[in-house]
């Protein structure tokens, strides 16, 4: 867990901007708050904005936050994950757990990435920013200038410099360990070729590789195969599994596993007799396939609570318990018919 907070010697004020731009404070307020029906020349507006940017001044949203009841808001900067019910459950758990300590979540998929964080802070100033994405030095400095604590967390997809739970590594490791226990020795990892999944898939493959390496003396090998949701790539991956004599397949997630399961059976392979298939993320539909899909599940409720307690601690709030990092990082295999 990484937090940062710095109190500057003196924050720039609207009077500073007014002096730098050679205008009145009222003009500064009109320009930066986009007050309608004001006849202010474009050149003057540009001069005011340039002065504000140079001085690091942001129109005070603290007052608006207090008036609008936003003083106990946490701005959550979401990672660019593949859409899934798993992430939805995680964010729901985080919101519920934060509500228990009196905090409200505002989620943003673009702030600090496609949308300027400065623009967001002109709308409201949160109690704390919880970031699952890497922030630029300028954005981190901006938060410090506004005296907004920054908490960096990482669920395990690439190590962003915050608290690194290694959840994705644990998923890949659990898949391989399960297959090895079931007697499988020649394993494949189906790696989803999608930019949004790249960091997670890399981490899961790394966990799988580490577990296979630990079992190498038992004759276990692991090969990483590209996979995406196009007929050509799916067909290539399935033929590679069949022609290569693989007897166990670890899949990036359940979506990949469901396609692999179906295509392997269409090609005449008996699952799990000839080849075992294991997914990840525990999609509900996996329990109703034929055979039912073995998967690796995260405890999203526990993870969300861990994040919430970490936020409460960083925000200086009292809570009934301390964050349990080890418990949050646990994964478990749901063993079904596909393995």
Tab-separated table of C-alpha atoms in Angstrom:
chain	number	residue	atom	x	y	z
A	1	UNK	CA	0.000	0.000	0.000
A	2	UNK	CA	1.382	3.403	-0.949
A	3	UNK	CA	-0.042	6.686	0.288
A	4	UNK	CA	1.172	10.173	-0.325
A	5	UNK	CA	0.187	13.501	1.101
A	6	UNK	CA	2.066	16.757	1.240
A	7	UNK	CA	0.930	20.079	2.635
A	8	UNK	CA	2.360	22.870	0.490
A	9	UNK	CA	3.766	26.044	2.058
A	10	UNK	CA	1.031	28.142	0.464
A	11	UNK	CA	-1.606	27.282	-2.095
A	12	UNK	CA	-2.111	29.702	-4.968
A	13	UNK	CA	-5.222	31.863	-4.589
A	14	UNK	CA	-7.503	33.660	-7.015
A	15	UNK	CA	-5.795	36.915	-5.963
A	16	UNK	CA	-2.463	35.505	-7.170
A	17	UNK	CA	-4.020	34.625	-10.521
A	18	UNK	CA	-5.626	38.038	-10.786
A	19	UNK	CA	-2.308	39.792	-10.198
A	20	UNK	CA	-0.479	37.549	-12.679
A	21	UNK	CA	-3.121	38.080	-15.365
A	22	UNK	CA	-3.661	41.777	-14.648
A	23	UNK	CA	-7.396	41.419	-14.034
A	24	UNK	CA	-9.802	41.568	-11.114
A	25	UNK	CA	-10.589	38.598	-8.853
A	26	UNK	CA	-14.153	38.739	-10.138
A	27	UNK	CA	-12.891	38.228	-13.685
A	28	UNK	CA	-10.821	35.253	-12.535
A	29	UNK	CA	-13.895	33.753	-10.906
A	30	UNK	CA	-16.053	34.343	-13.990
A	31	UNK	CA	-13.505	32.769	-16.319
A	32	UNK	CA	-12.493	29.730	-14.274
A	33	UNK	CA	-16.031	28.922	-13.163
A	34	UNK	CA	-17.386	29.427	-16.704
A	35	UNK	CA	-19.979	31.893	-15.436
A	36	UNK	CA	-22.525	32.516	-18.228
A	37	UNK	CA	-23.539	35.888	-19.670
A	38	UNK	CA	-20.170	37.566	-19.060
A	39	UNK	CA	-18.648	39.687	-21.854
A	40	UNK	CA	-14.987	38.835	-21.382
A	41	UNK	CA	-12.660	38.886	-24.422
A	42	UNK	CA	-11.157	35.572	-25.472
A	43	UNK	CA	-7.645	36.977	-25.050
A	44	UNK	CA	-8.412	37.847	-21.422
A	45	UNK	CA	-9.871	34.409	-20.802
A	46	UNK	CA	-6.750	32.800	-22.270
A	47	UNK	CA	-4.518	34.996	-20.108
A	48	UNK	CA	-6.419	34.040	-16.940
A	49	UNK	CA	-6.326	30.334	-17.733
A	50	UNK	CA	-2.610	30.474	-18.540
A	51	UNK	CA	-1.861	32.233	-15.249
A	52	UNK	CA	-3.935	29.723	-13.298
A	53	UNK	CA	-2.159	26.828	-14.978
A	54	UNK	CA	1.277	28.356	-14.395
A	55	UNK	CA	0.537	28.922	-10.686
A	56	UNK	CA	-1.103	25.514	-10.213
A	57	UNK	CA	-4.344	27.191	-9.145
A	58	UNK	CA	-7.618	25.283	-9.170
A	59	UNK	CA	-10.919	27.027	-8.348
A	60	UNK	CA	-11.842	25.947	-4.850
A	61	UNK	CA	-14.131	22.986	-5.016
A	62	UNK	CA	-13.855	22.440	-1.262
A	63	UNK	CA	-16.646	24.915	-0.631
A	64	UNK	CA	-18.818	23.328	-3.296
A	65	UNK	CA	-17.985	19.918	-1.864
A	66	UNK	CA	-19.211	20.962	1.578
A	67	UNK	CA	-22.346	22.564	0.168
A	68	UNK	CA	-23.109	19.527	-1.989
A	69	UNK	CA	-22.244	16.934	0.644
A	70	UNK	CA	-19.194	15.608	-1.226
A	71	UNK	CA	-16.740	15.960	1.652
A	72	UNK	CA	-16.775	12.228	2.354
A	73	UNK	CA	-16.342	11.124	-1.254
A	74	UNK	CA	-13.628	8.746	-2.480
A	75	UNK	CA	-12.631	9.072	-6.129
A	76	UNK	CA	-11.781	5.591	-7.450
A	77	UNK	CA	-9.675	5.493	-10.615
A	78	UNK	CA	-10.597	2.182	-12.242
A	79	UNK	CA	-8.183	0.092	-14.322
A	80	UNK	CA	-8.972	-0.686	-17.947
A	81	UNK	CA	-10.009	-4.283	-17.333
A	82	UNK	CA	-11.981	-6.590	-19.563
A	83	UNK	CA	-15.679	-6.144	-18.664
A	84	UNK	CA	-16.782	-8.956	-16.364
A	85	UNK	CA	-19.164	-9.822	-13.558
A	86	UNK	CA	-16.081	-10.388	-11.384
A	87	UNK	CA	-14.993	-6.741	-11.501
A	88	UNK	CA	-18.607	-5.650	-10.986
A	89	UNK	CA	-18.776	-7.722	-7.794
A	90	UNK	CA	-15.467	-6.271	-6.615
A	91	UNK	CA	-16.589	-2.648	-7.079
A	92	UNK	CA	-19.912	-3.427	-5.427
A	93	UNK	CA	-18.131	-4.881	-2.403
A	94	UNK	CA	-15.819	-1.864	-2.223
A	95	UNK	CA	-18.774	0.563	-2.339
A	96	UNK	CA	-20.701	-1.323	0.318
A	97	UNK	CA	-17.699	-1.598	2.640
A	98	UNK	CA	-16.836	2.109	2.259
A	99	UNK	CA	-20.441	3.035	3.043
A	100	UNK	CA	-20.039	1.249	6.369
A	101	UNK	CA	-17.360	3.775	7.372
A	102	UNK	CA	-19.307	6.749	6.030
A	103	UNK	CA	-17.615	7.167	2.642
A	104	UNK	CA	-19.203	7.343	-0.808
A	105	UNK	CA	-17.517	6.045	-3.992
A	106	UNK	CA	-17.311	7.942	-7.247
A	107	UNK	CA	-15.837	5.683	-9.956
A	108	UNK	CA	-13.987	7.032	-12.972
A	109	UNK	CA	-12.657	5.012	-15.885
A	110	UNK	CA	-11.022	8.019	-17.546
A	111	UNK	CA	-9.813	10.464	-14.873
A	112	UNK	CA	-6.035	10.721	-14.976
A	113	UNK	CA	-6.013	8.850	-18.302
A	114	UNK	CA	-8.306	10.284	-20.991
A	115	UNK	CA	-9.741	13.024	-18.770
A	116	UNK	CA	-7.571	15.576	-17.011
A	117	UNK	CA	-7.465	15.044	-13.265
A	118	UNK	CA	-7.317	18.829	-12.959
A	119	UNK	CA	-10.675	19.017	-14.721
A	120	UNK	CA	-12.168	16.531	-12.263
A	121	UNK	CA	-10.887	18.508	-9.272
A	122	UNK	CA	-12.617	21.658	-10.474
A	123	UNK	CA	-15.901	19.776	-10.014
A	124	UNK	CA	-15.262	18.409	-6.538
A	125	UNK	CA	-12.403	17.638	-4.199
A	126	UNK	CA	-12.597	14.117	-2.754
A	127	UNK	CA	-11.604	13.025	0.717
A	128	UNK	CA	-9.107	10.661	-0.934
A	129	UNK	CA	-8.156	9.321	-4.369
A	130	UNK	CA	-7.890	5.531	-4.652
A	131	UNK	CA	-5.953	4.703	-7.800
A	132	UNK	CA	-5.660	1.346	-9.526
A	133	UNK	CA	-3.888	2.983	-12.486
A	134	UNK	CA	-0.467	4.621	-12.759
A	135	UNK	CA	-0.640	8.395	-12.322
A	136	UNK	CA	1.745	10.897	-13.833
A	137	UNK	CA	4.059	12.879	-11.583
A	138	UNK	CA	2.068	15.992	-12.500
A	139	UNK	CA	-1.201	14.430	-11.320
A	140	UNK	CA	0.380	13.191	-8.086
A	141	UNK	CA	1.788	16.671	-7.464
A	142	UNK	CA	-1.604	18.196	-8.235
A	143	UNK	CA	-3.261	16.049	-5.564
A	144	UNK	CA	-0.541	17.011	-3.096
A	145	UNK	CA	-1.086	20.692	-3.899
A	146	UNK	CA	-4.777	20.250	-3.117
A	147	UNK	CA	-3.951	18.298	0.078
A	148	UNK	CA	-5.815	15.245	-1.223
A	149	UNK	CA	-4.330	11.924	-0.031
A	150	UNK	CA	-3.481	9.417	-2.758
A	151	UNK	CA	-3.716	5.679	-2.087
A	152	UNK	CA	-2.260	3.374	-4.752
A	153	UNK	CA	-3.457	-0.224	-4.828
A	154	UNK	CA	-2.793	-3.020	-7.290
A	155	UNK	CA	-4.788	-6.236	-7.488
A	156	UNK	CA	-1.845	-7.930	-9.100
A	157	UNK	CA	-1.851	-7.179	-12.800
A	158	UNK	CA	1.556	-5.734	-13.374
A	159	UNK	CA	2.661	-3.999	-10.184
A	160	UNK	CA	1.802	-0.310	-10.342
A	161	UNK	CA	3.964	0.686	-7.393
A	162	UNK	CA	1.222	0.300	-4.806
A	163	UNK	CA	0.091	-2.558	-2.600
A	164	UNK	CA	0.600	-5.565	-4.877
A	165	UNK	CA	-1.771	-8.403	-3.925
A	166	UNK	CA	-0.571	-10.696	-6.737
A	167	UNK	CA	-4.092	-12.013	-7.251
A	168	UNK	CA	-3.553	-12.822	-10.914
A	169	UNK	CA	-0.328	-14.678	-10.167
A	170	UNK	CA	-2.180	-16.719	-7.545
A	171	UNK	CA	-4.872	-17.613	-10.096
A	172	UNK	CA	-2.364	-19.010	-12.610
A	173	UNK	CA	-0.522	-20.879	-9.884
A	174	UNK	CA	-3.760	-22.429	-8.573
A	175	UNK	CA	-4.739	-23.615	-12.067
A	176	UNK	CA	-1.472	-25.475	-12.588
A	177	UNK	CA	-1.342	-26.921	-9.084
A	178	UNK	CA	-4.865	-28.281	-9.523
A	179	UNK	CA	-4.023	-29.934	-12.846
A	180	UNK	CA	-0.779	-31.390	-11.519
A	181	UNK	CA	-2.637	-32.865	-8.552
A	182	UNK	CA	-5.078	-34.394	-11.046
A	183	UNK	CA	-2.153	-36.133	-12.761
A	184	UNK	CA	-1.737	-33.852	-15.787
A	185	UNK	CA	1.786	-33.201	-17.002
A	186	UNK	CA	1.811	-31.488	-20.412
A	187	UNK	CA	0.015	-28.199	-19.885
A	188	UNK	CA	-0.926	-25.231	-22.053
A	189	UNK	CA	-1.863	-21.715	-20.977
A	190	UNK	CA	-4.320	-19.990	-23.331
A	191	UNK	CA	-3.224	-16.361	-23.291
A	192	UNK	CA	-5.902	-13.860	-24.384
A	193	UNK	CA	-4.430	-11.492	-26.961
A	194	UNK	CA	-6.275	-8.301	-26.025
A	195	UNK	CA	-4.640	-5.070	-24.875
A	196	UNK	CA	-7.115	-4.695	-22.010
A	197	UNK	CA	-6.206	-8.166	-20.751
A	198	UNK	CA	-2.470	-7.983	-21.446
A	199	UNK	CA	-1.241	-7.167	-17.933
A	200	UNK	CA	-3.621	-9.582	-16.225
A	201	UNK	CA	-2.933	-12.386	-18.675
A	202	UNK	CA	0.817	-11.855	-18.370
A	203	UNK	CA	0.565	-12.076	-14.592
A	204	UNK	CA	-1.631	-15.183	-14.676
A	205	UNK	CA	0.709	-16.857	-17.146
A	206	UNK	CA	3.650	-15.965	-14.906
A	207	UNK	CA	1.951	-17.595	-11.918
A	208	UNK	CA	1.210	-20.673	-14.001
A	209	UNK	CA	4.800	-20.789	-15.207
A	210	UNK	CA	6.158	-20.548	-11.669
A	211	UNK	CA	3.958	-23.432	-10.519
A	212	UNK	CA	4.949	-25.546	-13.537
A	213	UNK	CA	8.607	-24.815	-12.841
A	214	UNK	CA	8.189	-25.933	-9.242
A	215	UNK	CA	6.753	-29.223	-10.522
A	216	UNK	CA	9.303	-29.757	-13.302
A	217	UNK	CA	10.851	-32.746	-11.510
A	218	UNK	CA	7.478	-34.452	-11.877
A	219	UNK	CA	7.720	-34.045	-15.645
A	220	UNK	CA	5.412	-31.025	-15.798
A	221	UNK	CA	5.797	-28.615	-18.720
A	222	UNK	CA	3.828	-25.526	-19.678
A	223	UNK	CA	3.503	-23.823	-23.064
A	224	UNK	CA	1.846	-20.449	-23.587
A	225	UNK	CA	-0.500	-20.304	-26.612
A	226	UNK	CA	-2.087	-17.192	-28.114
A	227	UNK	CA	-5.872	-17.022	-28.080
A	228	UNK	CA	-8.531	-14.526	-29.114
A	229	UNK	CA	-12.170	-14.673	-30.108
A	230	UNK	CA	-11.667	-15.129	-33.850
A	231	UNK	CA	-12.287	-18.381	-35.672
A	232	UNK	CA	-8.772	-18.577	-37.098
A	233	UNK	CA	-6.927	-18.120	-33.794
A	234	UNK	CA	-9.346	-20.367	-31.895
A	235	UNK	CA	-8.890	-23.089	-34.506
A	236	UNK	CA	-5.108	-22.757	-34.397
A	237	UNK	CA	-5.042	-23.009	-30.595
A	238	UNK	CA	-7.331	-26.057	-30.514
A	239	UNK	CA	-5.324	-27.889	-33.184
A	240	UNK	CA	-2.103	-27.067	-31.342
A	241	UNK	CA	-3.530	-28.565	-28.148
A	242	UNK	CA	-4.670	-31.726	-29.940
A	243	UNK	CA	-1.604	-32.189	-32.134
A	244	UNK	CA	0.761	-31.380	-29.284
A	245	UNK	CA	-0.646	-34.010	-26.959
A	246	UNK	CA	-1.488	-31.579	-24.156
A	247	UNK	CA	-3.488	-33.146	-21.340
A	248	UNK	CA	-4.286	-29.997	-19.356
A	249	UNK	CA	-5.294	-26.482	-20.380
A	250	UNK	CA	-5.222	-23.386	-18.170
A	251	UNK	CA	-7.336	-20.575	-19.621
A	252	UNK	CA	-6.980	-16.850	-18.985
A	253	UNK	CA	-10.602	-16.699	-17.857
A	254	UNK	CA	-13.885	-18.570	-18.096
A	255	UNK	CA	-14.824	-16.892	-21.386
A	256	UNK	CA	-11.727	-18.391	-22.992
A	257	UNK	CA	-12.315	-21.724	-21.241
A	258	UNK	CA	-15.915	-22.013	-22.457
A	259	UNK	CA	-14.848	-21.528	-26.073
A	260	UNK	CA	-11.933	-23.953	-25.701
A	261	UNK	CA	-14.165	-26.540	-24.033
A	262	UNK	CA	-16.723	-26.364	-26.825
A	263	UNK	CA	-14.210	-26.458	-29.691
A	264	UNK	CA	-12.160	-29.283	-28.178
A	265	UNK	CA	-15.287	-31.404	-27.905
A	266	UNK	CA	-16.334	-30.490	-31.453
A	267	UNK	CA	-12.914	-31.762	-32.599
A	268	UNK	CA	-13.568	-35.122	-30.935
A	269	UNK	CA	-11.577	-34.625	-27.742
A	270	UNK	CA	-13.048	-36.085	-24.566
A	271	UNK	CA	-13.030	-33.609	-21.675
A	272	UNK	CA	-11.653	-34.373	-19.144
A	273	UNK	CA	-10.505	-37.867	-20.200
A	274	UNK	CA	-8.199	-36.664	-22.980
A	275	UNK	CA	-7.622	-33.102	-21.826
A	276	UNK	CA	-8.669	-31.207	-18.695
A	277	UNK	CA	-9.776	-27.568	-18.913
A	278	UNK	CA	-9.614	-24.984	-16.115
A	279	UNK	CA	-10.921	-21.411	-16.315
A	280	UNK	CA	-10.835	-18.460	-13.951
A	281	UNK	CA	-13.186	-15.841	-12.446
A	282	UNK	CA	-16.136	-18.194	-11.785
A	283	UNK	CA	-18.762	-17.137	-14.323
A	284	UNK	CA	-22.172	-18.486	-13.307
A	285	UNK	CA	-22.708	-20.131	-16.697
A	286	UNK	CA	-19.692	-22.376	-16.130
A	287	UNK	CA	-21.657	-24.508	-13.681
A	288	UNK	CA	-24.138	-25.448	-16.434
A	289	UNK	CA	-21.860	-26.492	-19.293
A	290	UNK	CA	-21.291	-30.115	-20.238
A	291	UNK	CA	-19.152	-31.043	-18.479
A	292	UNK	CA	-19.366	-28.275	-15.849
A	293	UNK	CA	-16.328	-25.999	-15.954
A	294	UNK	CA	-13.649	-26.101	-13.277
A	295	UNK	CA	-12.618	-22.563	-12.389
A	296	UNK	CA	-10.562	-20.478	-9.981
A	297	UNK	CA	-12.494	-18.012	-7.877
A	298	UNK	CA	-11.571	-14.845	-6.032
A	299	UNK	CA	-13.281	-13.779	-2.826
A	300	UNK	CA	-14.395	-10.408	-4.189
A	301	UNK	CA	-16.285	-9.519	-1.034
A	302	UNK	CA	-13.153	-10.004	1.058
A	303	UNK	CA	-10.975	-8.136	-1.439
A	304	UNK	CA	-13.404	-5.220	-1.601
A	305	UNK	CA	-13.465	-5.017	2.188
A	306	UNK	CA	-9.662	-5.065	2.303
A	307	UNK	CA	-9.538	-2.130	-0.118
A	308	UNK	CA	-12.174	-0.259	1.898
A	309	UNK	CA	-10.332	-0.743	5.192
A	310	UNK	CA	-7.118	0.402	3.502
A	311	UNK	CA	-8.923	3.561	2.357
A	312	UNK	CA	-10.313	4.161	5.854
A	313	UNK	CA	-6.834	3.854	7.348
A	314	UNK	CA	-5.317	6.215	4.751
A	315	UNK	CA	-8.133	8.734	5.346
A	316	UNK	CA	-7.563	8.638	9.105
A	317	UNK	CA	-10.931	7.074	9.910
A	318	UNK	CA	-11.587	4.630	12.702
A	319	UNK	CA	-12.767	1.179	11.635
A	320	UNK	CA	-13.722	-1.967	13.498
A	321	UNK	CA	-10.887	-4.056	12.035
A	322	UNK	CA	-7.532	-3.840	10.300
A	323	UNK	CA	-6.980	-4.737	6.617
A	324	UNK	CA	-6.144	-8.454	6.302
A	325	UNK	CA	-3.824	-8.624	3.304
A	326	UNK	CA	-3.230	-12.380	3.407
A	327	UNK	CA	-6.952	-13.161	3.494
A	328	UNK	CA	-7.659	-10.777	0.623
A	329	UNK	CA	-5.065	-12.503	-1.566
A	330	UNK	CA	-6.594	-15.982	-1.261
A	331	UNK	CA	-8.010	-17.791	-4.272
A	332	UNK	CA	-9.654	-21.193	-4.435
A	333	UNK	CA	-10.383	-23.789	-7.098
A	334	UNK	CA	-13.994	-24.798	-7.755
A	335	UNK	CA	-13.520	-28.362	-8.959
A	336	UNK	CA	-16.102	-29.490	-11.504
A	337	UNK	CA	-16.363	-32.011	-14.323
A	338	UNK	CA	-13.991	-30.430	-16.867
A	339	UNK	CA	-10.943	-31.531	-14.874
